[in-house]
Amino acid sequence: TEQLVTLGAVECFDRRYFVGPRMLRVGQRWQPDPLLRRCAQGPVHTLAVQSRAMASLRILHERRLRYVCAAVPRGYAVADHVDAESIARTATGRVLFAAQPVGSVELPDCWTQREWRKLQDSVHDSHATVIDHQDAVPGICCVSAPVWWPDGTCAGAVTVSIHSNDVPASLPILLSHTACRIETALQQAEGR
């Protein structure tokens, strides 16, 4: 413990330990785009309340899924995926990989080139959603929709994760509507 104090990883006050300045800097290395977070927080919270499930906006950064914002109506969370192949099986990962410009990202081996091309074509539809029927985690279904910046690049994927064997029929429509709300907020914030 003394070594951690010496390194600045932790601080000790009255025999209690707290996060030190070095660990704080490490934890703040990656930060989401503040405009994206600001524009997404309200719609993501509303989505969590309406779906009664965990809702989030995530991006693909250094081949990992990163939260821009998230909301849960009850006290539970869903497991995170760490390897590219697991990420690519999720609805969120499929949206984010497929939304990348062709050749800009190495695709995981779990999908064929034909499947990826079909997915890439489909995510550019204005009401696109991708559904994960327990493909990544048994007992958890996910629905994800791409969110686009005004310049046409992918800003992230808005996702609902539900503890269920099936996806309610209204959920893809709700996701598509939420993605549109975030996109409209981004356009208004950028003055377009």
XYZ file of C-alpha atoms in Angstrom:
192
model
C 0.000 0.000 0.000
C 2.848 2.387 0.789
C 4.200 1.912 -2.725
C 0.853 2.982 -4.174
C 0.906 6.089 -1.985
C 4.475 6.857 -3.086
C 3.497 6.484 -6.742
C 0.469 8.747 -6.303
C -1.957 5.967 -7.215
C -3.750 6.329 -3.871
C -3.854 8.910 -1.098
C -4.135 8.124 2.587
C -6.041 10.341 5.039
C -6.828 9.166 8.573
C -5.975 5.564 7.657
C -8.512 5.678 4.797
C -7.461 5.317 1.166
C -8.761 7.322 -1.789
C -8.042 7.424 -5.508
C -4.825 9.345 -6.033
C -3.939 11.845 -8.757
C -2.101 9.300 -10.909
C -5.057 6.901 -11.010
C -7.385 9.816 -11.684
C -5.328 10.747 -14.774
C -5.367 7.144 -15.983
C -9.137 6.980 -15.528
C -9.637 10.195 -17.457
C -7.582 9.163 -20.489
C -10.625 8.497 -22.608
C -13.546 10.849 -22.370
C -16.610 10.852 -24.623
C -17.337 13.793 -26.879
C -19.075 16.305 -24.561
C -21.536 17.429 -27.258
C -22.526 13.829 -27.985
C -22.983 13.097 -24.284
C -25.048 16.250 -23.733
C -27.299 15.529 -26.730
C -27.778 11.854 -25.805
C -28.332 11.897 -22.031
C -32.005 12.941 -22.106
C -33.086 10.612 -24.913
C -31.153 7.662 -23.420
C -32.759 8.230 -20.010
C -36.212 8.415 -21.607
C -35.459 5.209 -23.526
C -34.526 3.401 -20.300
C -37.769 4.513 -18.645
C -39.956 3.645 -21.648
C -38.320 0.261 -22.278
C -37.908 -0.551 -18.568
C -34.417 -1.807 -19.412
C -30.805 -0.668 -19.527
C -30.261 1.907 -22.286
C -26.949 3.319 -23.456
C -25.106 5.151 -26.176
C -21.775 3.529 -26.930
C -18.924 3.965 -29.356
C -16.197 1.690 -30.635
C -12.827 3.035 -29.459
C -9.608 1.045 -29.812
C -11.698 -2.057 -30.577
C -13.571 -1.735 -27.260
C -17.099 -0.613 -26.523
C -17.097 2.615 -24.493
C -20.092 4.203 -22.800
C -20.937 7.772 -23.772
C -23.908 7.622 -21.390
C -26.196 4.989 -19.884
C -29.345 4.757 -17.799
C -31.062 1.941 -15.957
C -34.569 2.007 -14.515
C -33.656 -0.598 -11.889
C -30.413 -1.531 -10.194
C -28.866 -3.972 -12.625
C -26.304 -3.885 -15.378
C -25.287 -6.102 -18.265
C -21.912 -7.799 -18.692
C -19.284 -5.994 -20.743
C -17.488 -7.691 -23.628
C -13.742 -7.358 -23.930
C -12.648 -9.227 -27.043
C -13.458 -8.090 -30.589
C -15.229 -11.321 -31.489
C -17.614 -11.073 -28.510
C -18.240 -7.405 -29.258
C -19.009 -8.220 -32.899
C -21.729 -10.664 -31.830
C -23.635 -7.971 -29.939
C -26.165 -5.710 -31.620
C -24.100 -2.688 -30.551
C -20.877 -4.102 -31.947
C -22.494 -5.065 -35.234
C -23.862 -1.542 -35.697
C -20.558 0.103 -34.801
C -18.370 -2.186 -36.914
C -20.747 -1.992 -39.890
C -20.975 1.812 -39.723
C -17.206 2.224 -40.165
C -15.935 3.215 -43.605
C -14.961 0.148 -45.645
C -11.370 -0.865 -44.926
C -10.977 1.395 -41.884
C -11.395 -1.378 -39.321
C -10.367 -5.027 -39.255
C -13.492 -7.139 -39.013
C -13.655 -10.059 -36.570
C -13.761 -13.557 -38.039
C -17.169 -14.444 -36.598
C -19.006 -13.051 -39.652
C -18.401 -13.664 -43.345
C -17.588 -10.808 -45.735
C -21.022 -11.285 -47.310
C -22.755 -10.941 -43.923
C -20.754 -7.780 -43.179
C -21.579 -6.211 -46.562
C -25.277 -6.909 -46.018
C -25.066 -5.412 -42.519
C -23.141 -2.366 -43.789
C -25.844 -1.718 -46.371
C -28.651 -2.120 -43.835
C -27.276 0.175 -41.082
C -27.423 3.172 -43.417
C -31.207 2.879 -43.665
C -32.871 5.768 -41.818
C -34.736 3.433 -39.442
C -32.080 0.725 -39.125
C -31.957 -1.474 -36.055
C -29.962 -4.606 -35.284
C -31.273 -7.254 -32.899
C -29.164 -9.643 -30.834
C -31.339 -12.624 -29.835
C -29.061 -13.864 -27.034
C -26.181 -14.108 -29.553
C -23.606 -12.750 -27.105
C -25.018 -13.482 -23.626
C -27.595 -16.183 -22.793
C -30.806 -14.658 -21.418
C -30.063 -11.140 -22.692
C -31.414 -9.662 -25.906
C -30.228 -6.340 -27.290
C -31.553 -3.939 -29.874
C -29.262 -1.282 -31.286
C -29.607 1.585 -33.762
C -26.923 3.772 -35.312
C -26.730 7.469 -34.457
C -25.215 9.689 -37.151
C -23.391 13.000 -36.928
C -24.675 15.689 -39.330
C -21.671 14.985 -41.612
C -22.829 11.375 -42.095
C -20.256 9.617 -39.901
C -21.386 7.301 -37.144
C -21.569 9.004 -33.754
C -22.398 5.808 -31.849
C -25.002 3.137 -31.269
C -27.974 3.569 -28.982
C -28.823 0.233 -27.362
C -31.343 -1.396 -25.052
C -30.334 -4.593 -23.245
C -33.180 -6.639 -21.789
C -33.248 -9.756 -19.644
C -35.583 -11.723 -21.864
C -35.773 -14.597 -24.300
C -37.305 -12.370 -26.967
C -37.512 -8.724 -28.039
C -40.829 -6.875 -27.663
C -42.156 -5.872 -31.095
C -42.242 -2.170 -30.180
C -38.590 -1.994 -29.087
C -36.942 -1.544 -32.530
C -39.320 1.363 -33.285
C -38.517 2.945 -29.916
C -34.764 2.615 -30.620
C -35.117 4.137 -34.082
C -37.092 7.060 -32.635
C -34.449 7.617 -29.932
C -31.627 7.597 -32.500
C -33.528 10.252 -34.494
C -33.969 12.400 -31.347
C -30.226 12.305 -30.673
C -29.408 13.096 -34.309
C -31.818 16.064 -34.271
C -30.180 17.362 -31.066
C -26.740 17.027 -32.681
C -27.901 18.928 -35.787
C -29.394 21.712 -33.679
C -26.301 21.927 -31.482
C -24.043 22.216 -34.518
C -26.336 24.866 -36.037
C -27.280 22.953 -39.165
